[in-house]
Short mmCIF file of C-alpha atoms in Angstrom, two decimals:
data_model
loop_
_atom_site.label_atom_id
_atom_site.label_comp_id
_atom_site.label_asym_id
_atom_site.label_seq_id
_atom_site.Cartn_x
_atom_site.Cartn_y
_atom_site.Cartn_z
CA MET A 1 0.27 0.30 -0.06
CA THR A 2 3.03 2.29 0.65
CA TYR A 3 4.25 1.72 -2.08
CA ALA A 4 1.08 2.52 -4.60
CA PHE A 5 0.76 5.85 -2.15
CA ALA A 6 4.56 6.74 -3.21
CA TYR A 7 4.43 6.18 -6.48
CA TYR A 8 0.98 6.09 -7.94
CA PHE A 9 -1.28 8.27 -5.79
CA GLN A 10 -1.66 11.88 -7.21
CA PHE A 11 -2.36 13.93 -3.83
CA ASN A 12 -3.40 16.96 -6.20
CA ASP A 13 -5.89 14.69 -8.12
CA PRO A 14 -9.45 14.85 -6.40
CA LEU A 15 -10.36 12.28 -9.06
CA ARG A 16 -10.86 8.72 -7.92
CA GLN A 17 -7.57 6.77 -7.90
CA LEU A 18 -6.23 3.32 -7.53
CA THR A 19 -9.51 1.81 -8.92
CA GLU A 20 -10.25 -1.62 -9.28
CA ASN A 21 -13.57 -2.77 -11.14
CA TYR A 22 -14.21 -6.54 -11.52
CA LYS A 23 -17.60 -8.36 -11.77
CA TRP A 24 -17.92 -10.45 -8.63
CA ILE A 25 -21.45 -12.01 -8.84
CA PRO A 26 -22.74 -11.99 -12.40
CA PHE A 27 -26.27 -12.97 -11.57
CA PHE A 28 -26.74 -10.20 -9.14
CA ASP A 29 -24.65 -7.79 -10.99
CA PHE A 30 -22.64 -7.25 -7.98
CA TYR A 31 -19.10 -5.62 -8.73
CA TRP A 32 -15.99 -5.80 -6.74
CA ARG A 33 -15.08 -1.68 -6.91
CA LEU A 34 -12.45 -0.13 -5.30
CA GLY A 35 -11.11 3.26 -5.49
CA ILE A 36 -9.33 5.98 -3.36
CA ASP A 37 -9.77 9.89 -3.69
CA GLY A 38 -9.08 12.84 -1.54
CA LEU A 39 -12.25 12.08 0.78
CA SER A 40 -10.95 8.64 1.83
CA ILE A 41 -7.06 8.91 1.59
CA ALA A 42 -6.57 10.11 5.25
CA PRO A 43 -8.93 7.71 6.95
CA ILE A 44 -6.91 4.73 4.80
CA LEU A 45 -3.54 6.39 6.23
CA LEU A 46 -5.03 6.62 9.57
CA THR A 47 -6.02 3.22 9.62
CA GLY A 48 -2.65 1.77 8.49
CA PHE A 49 -0.88 3.54 11.05
CA ILE A 50 -3.11 3.21 13.89
CA THR A 51 -3.53 -0.60 13.35
CA THR A 52 0.26 -0.97 13.26
CA LEU A 53 0.70 0.71 16.55
CA ALA A 54 -2.12 -0.96 18.04
CA THR A 55 -0.82 -4.43 16.98
CA LEU A 56 2.61 -3.45 18.92
CA ALA A 57 0.69 -2.31 21.73
CA ALA A 58 -1.15 -5.70 21.92
CA TRP A 59 2.43 -7.41 22.43
CA PRO A 60 1.60 -8.20 26.59
CA VAL A 61 -1.38 -10.26 25.24
CA THR A 62 -0.19 -13.84 25.54
CA ARG A 63 -3.26 -16.09 26.03
CA ASP A 64 -4.29 -16.92 22.31
CA SER A 65 -1.97 -14.19 20.50
CA ARG A 66 -2.11 -15.27 16.99
CA LEU A 67 -5.87 -15.44 17.14
CA PHE A 68 -5.98 -12.10 18.83
CA HIS A 69 -3.55 -10.63 16.39
CA PHE A 70 -5.34 -12.23 13.46
CA LEU A 71 -8.92 -10.82 14.50
CA MET A 72 -7.21 -7.02 14.78
CA LEU A 73 -5.94 -7.89 10.89
CA ALA A 74 -9.46 -8.98 10.20
CA MET A 75 -10.75 -5.78 11.60
CA TYR A 76 -8.25 -3.76 9.76
CA SER A 77 -9.08 -5.35 5.95
CA GLY A 78 -12.79 -4.74 6.82
CA GLN A 79 -12.00 -1.18 7.83
CA ILE A 80 -9.70 -0.34 4.57
CA GLY A 81 -12.64 -2.16 2.44
CA LEU A 82 -15.35 0.44 3.46
CA PHE A 83 -12.93 3.47 3.15
CA SER A 84 -11.97 2.48 -0.49
CA SER A 85 -15.50 0.78 -1.31
CA GLN A 86 -17.20 2.33 -4.67
CA ASP A 87 -20.13 0.15 -4.54
CA LEU A 88 -23.06 0.34 -1.87
CA LEU A 89 -23.22 -3.64 -1.45
CA LEU A 90 -19.30 -3.97 -0.99
CA PHE A 91 -19.90 -1.14 1.40
CA PHE A 92 -22.32 -2.68 3.45
CA ILE A 93 -20.19 -6.17 3.79
CA MET A 94 -17.06 -4.56 4.83
CA TRP A 95 -19.16 -2.48 7.21
CA GLU A 96 -20.24 -5.81 8.64
CA LEU A 97 -16.94 -7.67 8.53
CA GLU A 98 -15.52 -5.69 11.14
CA LEU A 99 -18.29 -6.28 13.38
CA ILE A 100 -17.33 -9.77 14.14
CA PRO A 101 -13.76 -9.52 14.96
CA VAL A 102 -14.71 -6.54 17.54
CA TYR A 103 -17.08 -8.92 19.06
CA LEU A 104 -14.58 -11.89 19.56
CA LEU A 105 -11.80 -9.25 20.49
CA LEU A 106 -14.27 -8.00 23.37
CA SER A 107 -15.86 -11.20 24.89
CA MET A 108 -12.47 -13.15 24.86
CA TRP A 109 -9.85 -10.57 26.16
CA GLY A 110 -12.08 -8.11 28.06
CA GLY A 111 -12.65 -7.28 31.68
CA LYS A 112 -15.21 -8.32 33.79
CA LYS A 113 -18.49 -7.50 32.41
CA ARG A 114 -17.00 -8.38 28.79
CA LEU A 115 -20.10 -10.36 27.72
CA TYR A 116 -22.19 -7.61 28.90
CA SER A 117 -20.45 -5.01 26.58
CA ALA A 118 -19.61 -7.67 23.46
CA THR A 119 -23.76 -8.31 23.49
CA LYS A 120 -24.74 -4.69 23.53
CA PHE A 121 -22.39 -3.51 20.91
CA ILE A 122 -23.47 -6.37 18.52
CA LEU A 123 -27.07 -5.57 19.25
CA TYR A 124 -26.44 -1.67 18.67
CA THR A 125 -24.24 -2.39 15.27
CA ALA A 126 -25.80 -5.30 13.99
CA GLY A 127 -29.12 -3.69 14.29
CA SER A 128 -28.39 -0.37 12.78
CA SER A 129 -26.58 -2.32 9.81
CA ALA A 130 -30.02 -3.68 9.08
CA PHE A 131 -30.79 0.15 8.30
CA LEU A 132 -28.07 0.33 6.11
CA LEU A 133 -28.94 -2.32 3.90
CA ILE A 134 -32.34 -1.30 3.50
CA GLY A 135 -31.15 2.05 2.26
CA ALA A 136 -28.46 0.49 -0.07
CA LEU A 137 -31.27 -1.95 -1.59
CA GLY A 138 -33.13 1.11 -1.80
CA ILE A 139 -31.14 3.43 -3.86
CA ALA A 140 -29.80 0.32 -5.77
CA LEU A 141 -33.55 -0.43 -6.80
CA TYR A 142 -35.12 2.80 -7.77
CA GLY A 143 -35.46 4.00 -10.63
CA SER A 144 -33.86 1.29 -12.84
CA ASN A 145 -35.00 -2.22 -14.35
CA GLU A 146 -31.34 -3.50 -13.31
CA PRO A 147 -30.15 -2.97 -9.67
CA THR A 148 -26.96 -0.92 -9.49
CA PHE A 149 -24.85 -0.12 -6.62
CA ASN A 150 -22.09 1.73 -8.02
CA PHE A 151 -21.65 5.00 -6.09
CA GLU A 152 -21.00 7.33 -9.34
CA THR A 153 -24.45 6.15 -10.45
CA SER A 154 -26.13 6.57 -7.09
CA ALA A 155 -24.22 9.99 -6.64
CA ASN A 156 -25.94 11.24 -9.64
CA GLN A 157 -29.15 9.88 -9.11
CA SER A 158 -31.82 12.32 -8.57
CA TYR A 159 -34.78 11.28 -6.26
CA PRO A 160 -38.06 12.95 -5.16
CA VAL A 161 -37.67 14.93 -1.94
CA ALA A 162 -39.84 12.62 0.05
CA LEU A 163 -37.99 9.72 -1.06
CA GLU A 164 -34.51 11.24 -0.47
CA ILE A 165 -35.59 12.27 3.26
CA LEU A 166 -36.84 8.97 3.95
CA PHE A 167 -33.27 7.56 2.46
CA TYR A 168 -31.31 9.61 4.53
CA ILE A 169 -32.99 8.87 7.85
CA VAL A 170 -32.72 5.39 7.23
CA PHE A 171 -28.95 6.10 6.50
CA LEU A 172 -28.54 8.40 9.30
CA ILE A 173 -29.83 5.96 12.03
CA ALA A 174 -26.90 3.34 10.45
CA PHE A 175 -24.07 6.09 10.98
CA ALA A 176 -25.40 7.46 14.11
CA VAL A 177 -25.16 4.38 15.93
CA LYS A 178 -21.25 4.04 14.77
CA LEU A 179 -19.99 7.52 15.20
CA PRO A 180 -21.73 7.94 17.66
CA ILE A 181 -25.09 10.53 18.18
CA ILE A 182 -27.09 10.99 21.00
CA PRO A 183 -28.74 8.71 21.98
CA PHE A 184 -27.49 5.92 20.38
CA HIS A 185 -23.99 6.68 22.38
CA THR A 186 -24.86 4.04 25.40
CA TRP A 187 -22.71 1.31 23.67
CA LEU A 188 -19.58 3.00 23.44
CA PRO A 189 -18.30 3.81 27.23
CA ASP A 190 -19.58 -0.08 27.85
CA THR A 191 -17.12 -1.28 25.30
CA HIS A 192 -14.32 1.12 25.69
CA GLY A 193 -14.30 0.34 29.67
CA GLU A 194 -14.07 -3.46 29.29
CA ALA A 195 -12.01 -3.46 25.98
CA HIS A 196 -8.11 -4.49 26.07
CA TYR A 197 -6.86 -1.17 25.19
CA SER A 198 -5.20 -2.21 21.90
CA THR A 199 -8.96 -2.93 20.93
CA CYS A 200 -9.80 0.61 22.54
CA MET A 201 -6.95 2.16 20.35
CA LEU A 202 -8.79 0.56 17.27
CA LEU A 203 -12.17 1.67 18.23
CA ALA A 204 -11.49 5.10 18.99
CA GLY A 205 -9.00 5.71 16.37
CA ILE A 206 -10.95 4.30 13.35
CA LEU A 207 -14.07 2.79 14.04
CA LEU A 208 -15.99 6.05 15.35
CA LYS A 209 -14.43 7.41 11.76
CA MET A 210 -16.32 5.20 9.89
CA GLY A 211 -19.57 6.57 10.75
CA ALA A 212 -18.71 10.06 10.23
CA TYR A 213 -16.89 8.60 6.39
CA GLY A 214 -20.48 7.31 5.96
CA LEU A 215 -22.11 10.35 6.50
CA ILE A 216 -20.15 12.61 4.07
CA ARG A 217 -19.93 9.82 1.56
CA ILE A 218 -23.44 8.73 1.30
CA ASN A 219 -25.87 11.42 3.43
CA MET A 220 -23.85 14.03 1.99
CA GLU A 221 -22.88 12.99 -1.47
CA PHE A 222 -26.13 10.66 -2.19
CA LEU A 223 -28.89 12.78 -0.72
CA PRO A 224 -27.64 16.51 -1.09
CA ARG A 225 -31.06 17.97 -0.65
CA ALA A 226 -32.31 15.72 2.48
CA HIS A 227 -28.86 16.87 3.94
CA SER A 228 -29.67 20.31 3.74
CA ILE A 229 -32.92 19.94 5.21
CA PHE A 230 -31.60 17.95 8.27
CA SER A 231 -28.42 20.03 8.60
CA PRO A 232 -30.00 22.35 11.24
CA PHE A 233 -31.42 20.10 13.25
CA LEU A 234 -28.07 17.51 13.64
CA ILE A 235 -26.17 20.87 14.51
CA MET A 236 -28.15 21.55 17.22
CA VAL A 237 -27.79 17.58 18.34
CA GLY A 238 -24.08 18.16 18.04
CA ALA A 239 -23.93 21.39 19.75
CA ILE A 240 -25.94 19.25 22.49
CA GLN A 241 -23.73 16.08 22.52
CA ILE A 242 -20.55 18.29 23.16
CA ILE A 243 -22.08 19.82 26.40
CA TYR A 244 -23.81 16.75 27.51
CA ALA A 245 -20.92 14.18 27.14
CA ALA A 246 -18.36 16.95 28.76
CA SER A 247 -20.81 17.19 31.59
CA THR A 248 -21.07 13.65 32.19
CA SER A 249 -17.68 12.68 31.93
CA PRO A 250 -16.46 14.25 35.21
CA GLY A 251 -18.73 11.69 36.89
CA GLN A 252 -17.27 8.59 35.01
CA ARG A 253 -14.74 6.68 37.86
CA ASN A 254 -13.92 4.52 35.32
CA LEU A 255 -10.76 5.88 33.42
CA LYS A 256 -11.12 4.27 29.95
CA LYS A 257 -15.06 5.47 30.49
CA ARG A 258 -14.26 8.99 31.10
CA ILE A 259 -12.02 9.00 27.83
CA ALA A 260 -14.79 7.13 25.92
CA TYR A 261 -16.95 10.46 27.07
CA SER A 262 -14.72 12.52 25.85
CA SER A 263 -14.50 11.05 22.31
CA VAL A 264 -18.47 11.50 22.60
CA SER A 265 -17.99 15.31 22.91
CA HIS A 266 -15.48 15.44 20.08
CA MET A 267 -17.69 13.53 17.99
CA GLY A 268 -20.24 16.12 18.58
CA PHE A 269 -17.74 18.97 16.60
CA LEU A 270 -17.41 16.55 13.79
CA ILE A 271 -20.79 16.48 13.26
CA ILE A 272 -21.53 20.53 13.60
CA GLY A 273 -18.40 20.88 10.81
CA ILE A 274 -20.23 18.07 8.36
CA CYS A 275 -23.32 19.99 9.06
CA SER A 276 -21.87 23.34 8.47
CA ILE A 277 -22.32 22.98 4.49
CA ASN A 278 -19.29 25.11 3.88
CA ASP A 279 -15.59 24.04 2.69
CA MET A 280 -13.87 25.22 5.92
CA GLY A 281 -16.42 23.45 8.25
CA LEU A 282 -16.18 20.36 6.08
CA ASN A 283 -12.10 20.28 6.01
CA GLY A 284 -12.15 21.17 9.79
CA ALA A 285 -14.40 17.70 10.16
CA VAL A 286 -11.95 15.99 8.17
CA LEU A 287 -9.03 17.34 9.95
CA GLN A 288 -10.97 16.27 13.41
CA ILE A 289 -11.31 12.68 11.96
CA VAL A 290 -7.63 12.45 11.55
CA SER A 291 -6.84 14.65 15.26
CA HIS A 292 -9.17 12.41 17.07
CA GLY A 293 -7.93 9.21 15.65
CA PHE A 294 -4.61 9.67 17.02
CA ILE A 295 -5.67 11.39 20.39
CA GLY A 296 -7.92 9.11 21.18
CA ALA A 297 -5.74 6.31 20.35
CA ALA A 298 -2.75 7.83 22.17
CA LEU A 299 -5.09 8.36 25.33
CA PHE A 300 -6.16 4.89 25.59
CA PHE A 301 -2.78 3.30 24.85
CA LEU A 302 -1.39 5.31 27.82
CA ALA A 303 -4.47 4.44 29.99
CA GLY A 304 -3.92 0.57 29.37
CA ALA A 305 0.29 1.13 29.79
CA GLY A 306 -0.73 2.71 33.49
CA TYR A 307 -3.60 -0.50 34.08
CA ASP A 308 -0.53 -2.91 33.19
CA ARG A 309 1.46 -1.35 36.13
CA THR A 310 -1.05 -0.85 38.68
CA ARG A 311 -4.19 -2.93 37.73
CA LEU A 312 -6.58 -0.27 38.87
CA ALA A 313 -8.99 0.85 36.71
CA TYR A 314 -10.92 3.28 38.74
CA LEU A 315 -9.48 6.77 39.30
CA ASP A 316 -10.61 6.99 42.99
CA ASP A 317 -8.15 4.28 43.74
CA MET A 318 -4.94 6.10 41.71
CA GLY A 319 -3.33 9.18 42.92
CA GLY A 320 0.37 10.07 43.22
CA LEU A 321 1.56 7.88 40.06
CA ALA A 322 3.70 10.74 38.69
CA ALA A 323 6.64 10.01 40.91
CA PRO A 324 6.98 5.97 40.06
CA MET A 325 5.93 6.90 36.06
CA PRO A 326 7.07 9.93 35.02
CA LYS A 327 7.15 9.02 31.17
CA ILE A 328 3.63 8.01 31.20
CA PHE A 329 2.81 11.04 33.49
CA THR A 330 4.48 13.28 30.78
CA MET A 331 2.97 11.84 27.46
CA PHE A 332 -0.62 11.41 29.28
CA SER A 333 -0.43 15.31 30.07
CA ILE A 334 0.84 16.66 26.73
CA LEU A 335 -1.68 14.20 24.96
CA SER A 336 -4.31 15.24 27.44
CA LEU A 337 -3.76 19.05 26.33
CA GLY A 338 -3.86 18.15 22.57
CA SER A 339 -7.45 16.64 23.43
CA LEU A 340 -8.24 19.84 24.82
CA ALA A 341 -7.49 21.53 21.62
CA LEU A 342 -4.45 23.60 22.80
CA PRO A 343 -2.63 26.04 19.91
CA GLY A 344 0.25 23.94 18.45
CA MET A 345 -1.81 20.64 18.19
CA SER A 346 -4.28 18.96 15.48
CA GLY A 347 -7.46 19.46 17.93
CA PHE A 348 -6.73 23.36 18.08
CA PHE A 349 -7.10 23.52 14.19
CA ALA A 350 -9.46 21.03 13.67
CA GLU A 351 -12.08 22.71 16.10
CA PHE A 352 -11.07 26.67 15.27
CA LEU A 353 -11.94 25.58 11.42
CA ILE A 354 -15.54 23.83 12.72
CA PHE A 355 -15.92 27.29 14.46
CA PHE A 356 -15.16 29.55 11.64
CA GLY A 357 -16.61 27.67 8.87
CA LEU A 358 -20.04 27.89 11.06
CA ILE A 359 -19.80 31.16 11.48
CA THR A 360 -18.61 32.18 7.99
CA GLY A 361 -21.14 29.76 6.26
CA PRO A 362 -23.95 31.81 4.25
CA LYS A 363 -26.84 28.99 5.28
CA TYR A 364 -28.20 29.64 9.02
CA LEU A 365 -29.00 32.86 10.47
CA LEU A 366 -26.70 35.04 12.28
CA LEU A 367 -28.84 34.55 15.74
CA SER A 368 -28.30 30.62 15.44
CA LYS A 369 -24.69 30.58 14.66
CA ILE A 370 -24.51 32.75 17.64
CA VAL A 371 -26.24 30.44 19.84
CA ILE A 372 -24.62 27.15 18.38
CA THR A 373 -20.84 29.14 18.89
CA PHE A 374 -21.59 30.12 22.35
CA ILE A 375 -22.72 26.10 23.17
CA MET A 376 -19.79 25.06 21.42
CA ALA A 377 -17.26 27.45 23.72
CA VAL A 378 -19.00 26.38 26.89
CA GLY A 379 -17.90 22.78 25.71
CA MET A 380 -14.56 23.80 25.11
CA ILE A 381 -14.44 25.27 28.38
CA LEU A 382 -15.76 21.99 30.15
CA THR A 383 -13.22 19.98 28.42
CA PRO A 384 -10.14 20.93 30.30
CA ILE A 385 -12.18 20.57 33.45
CA TYR A 386 -12.73 17.30 33.33
CA LEU A 387 -9.44 16.29 31.24
CA LEU A 388 -7.47 18.06 33.76
CA SER A 389 -9.21 16.59 36.92
CA MET A 390 -8.66 13.06 35.41
CA LEU A 391 -4.94 13.95 35.51
CA ARG A 392 -5.43 15.30 39.05
CA GLN A 393 -6.72 12.33 40.19
CA MET A 394 -4.43 9.90 38.49
CA PHE A 395 -0.85 11.42 38.70
CA TYR A 396 -1.26 14.18 41.68
CA GLY A 397 -1.41 13.69 45.49
CA TYR A 398 0.41 11.23 47.73
CA LYS A 399 -1.54 7.84 47.81
CA PHE A 400 1.25 5.74 46.17
CA LEU A 401 3.94 7.96 47.18
CA ASN A 402 3.90 6.89 50.62
CA ALA A 403 2.54 3.46 50.29
CA SER A 404 4.93 0.72 51.69
CA ASN A 405 6.29 -1.55 49.22
CA CYS A 406 4.84 0.06 46.31
CA TYR A 407 7.09 0.63 43.11
CA PHE A 408 6.04 0.93 39.36
CA PHE A 409 8.04 0.24 36.48
CA ASP A 410 7.81 3.58 34.37
CA ALA A 411 7.46 3.19 30.13
CA GLY A 412 9.61 1.17 28.51
CA PRO A 413 11.16 1.28 24.55
CA ARG A 414 7.85 0.12 23.74
CA GLU A 415 5.64 2.07 25.15
CA LEU A 416 7.87 5.14 24.47
CA PHE A 417 7.92 4.25 20.61
CA VAL A 418 4.12 3.86 20.33
CA SER A 419 3.39 7.30 22.50
CA ILE A 420 5.96 9.23 20.36
CA SER A 421 4.38 8.04 17.27
CA LEU A 422 1.05 9.24 18.14
CA LEU A 423 2.59 12.07 19.72
CA LEU A 424 4.51 13.52 16.73
CA PRO A 425 1.60 13.58 13.98
CA VAL A 426 -0.56 15.56 16.71
CA ILE A 427 2.18 18.21 16.85
CA GLY A 428 3.43 17.84 13.02
CA ILE A 429 -0.31 18.62 12.08
CA GLY A 430 -0.86 21.39 14.80
CA ILE A 431 2.40 22.84 12.92
CA TYR A 432 1.45 22.16 9.52
CA PRO A 433 -1.96 21.53 8.97
CA ASP A 434 -1.93 22.15 5.28
CA PHE A 435 -0.53 18.50 4.72
CA ILE A 436 -4.30 17.18 5.60
CA PHE A 437 -5.56 19.94 3.68
CA SER A 438 -4.18 19.17 0.82
CA LEU A 439 -5.53 15.82 0.72
CA SER A 440 -9.26 16.93 0.78
CA VAL A 441 -9.80 20.35 -0.38
CA ASP A 442 -10.36 19.68 -4.05
CA LYS A 443 -12.44 16.95 -3.32
CA ILE A 444 -14.68 18.66 -0.73
CA GLU A 445 -14.53 21.65 -3.14
CA ILE A 446 -16.11 20.03 -6.09
CA LEU A 447 -18.43 17.93 -3.52
CA LEU A 448 -19.96 21.47 -2.46
CA SER A 449 -20.28 22.96 -5.90
CA ASN A 450 -21.79 20.03 -7.38
CA TYR A 451 -24.53 19.12 -4.93
CA PHE A 452 -24.85 22.21 -2.71
CA TYR A 453 -24.19 25.70 -3.62
CA SER A 454 -27.31 25.36 -5.86
CA PHE A 455 -29.51 25.15 -2.97
#
């Protein structure tokens, strides 16, 4: 894949590249269609990077380790296939393919409530997948004697407004569970709280981004009139989600659940960026996909590295860990500052662009922009409260400093390598975000000019 990107992919070309188009099932007119454009290249690169580091993070797993790594690679295959799919039925198959590895990773290597969390995960995600299949079949069968699942055909197809709204609702339910959008988010904290931290890296870094990608690729590109109709409602939901998750996070005693709720809050910014219908806001949403992928994966990895040493999952039992584990403390602190959008980090530019895109966009009234911006600003104030209180509970105080016979090994070479590998892109994108913009800006400009600027 790296060879293909380095030698064949033209980053300044917004058109689809590296395409494959083979008839798979002739009876059903089902094609194996793959292709990469400016919208999918960033999630694909992110998936490969995070999966490689998550595999290295899973080094301490010794029970059935070969099966564990096989399931991680199977999950990787489904995610890469989804981001490069150019066929609705293939998109659905790849969407379903990664559910089985996650279920097994959670149910076999999870915590005490792993079976409950795994069952909840599969019920939510498999149930939402039924809506995705219904929408895919509806679009394929509409207005044609022969069903076609081709993305290009579907994007150029015109639907009655009522039918387009119906399709939009069906796809929105499917993507709202995976993103997640409240009130379909309740599977996420339970799953993160019980999963092994290498699995959490894949969930936070990649799995959530599949919902955002589907929202842009299908809801926005295939159903632009319905997206314009639903965008004001979704922006309000995104603003409420930022406040709700940021307010709920401080009440979580489980460390990984607190980080999971921070992910839910950050996904609210992503929803607002997608629904701003503005090139700056949408580019900010793409940057948020990449930024949160790195930061979320890094925080879960460091939480897991601390758990490997202390065997403590609840913040009430922690305190004073900075002295025995200064390297983990330093990395955790820096990446937490990245999560709260400190200038110089990738999260700052992503959220700034979403703010600016919403304010400068021509679609919404000035008063509504002011209200939404105020709510987002309150969410950004609440974010450092729960992140800094998490750091205080974990690393400050004297609980372990004064405990007898209490010594923890600090981060070793493996942990430092994974942490620094995740930190460097966060800082690099924060200093030079134009690299990510250069991947997506042309495709987003074409998407908006073709489907939205006429409304």
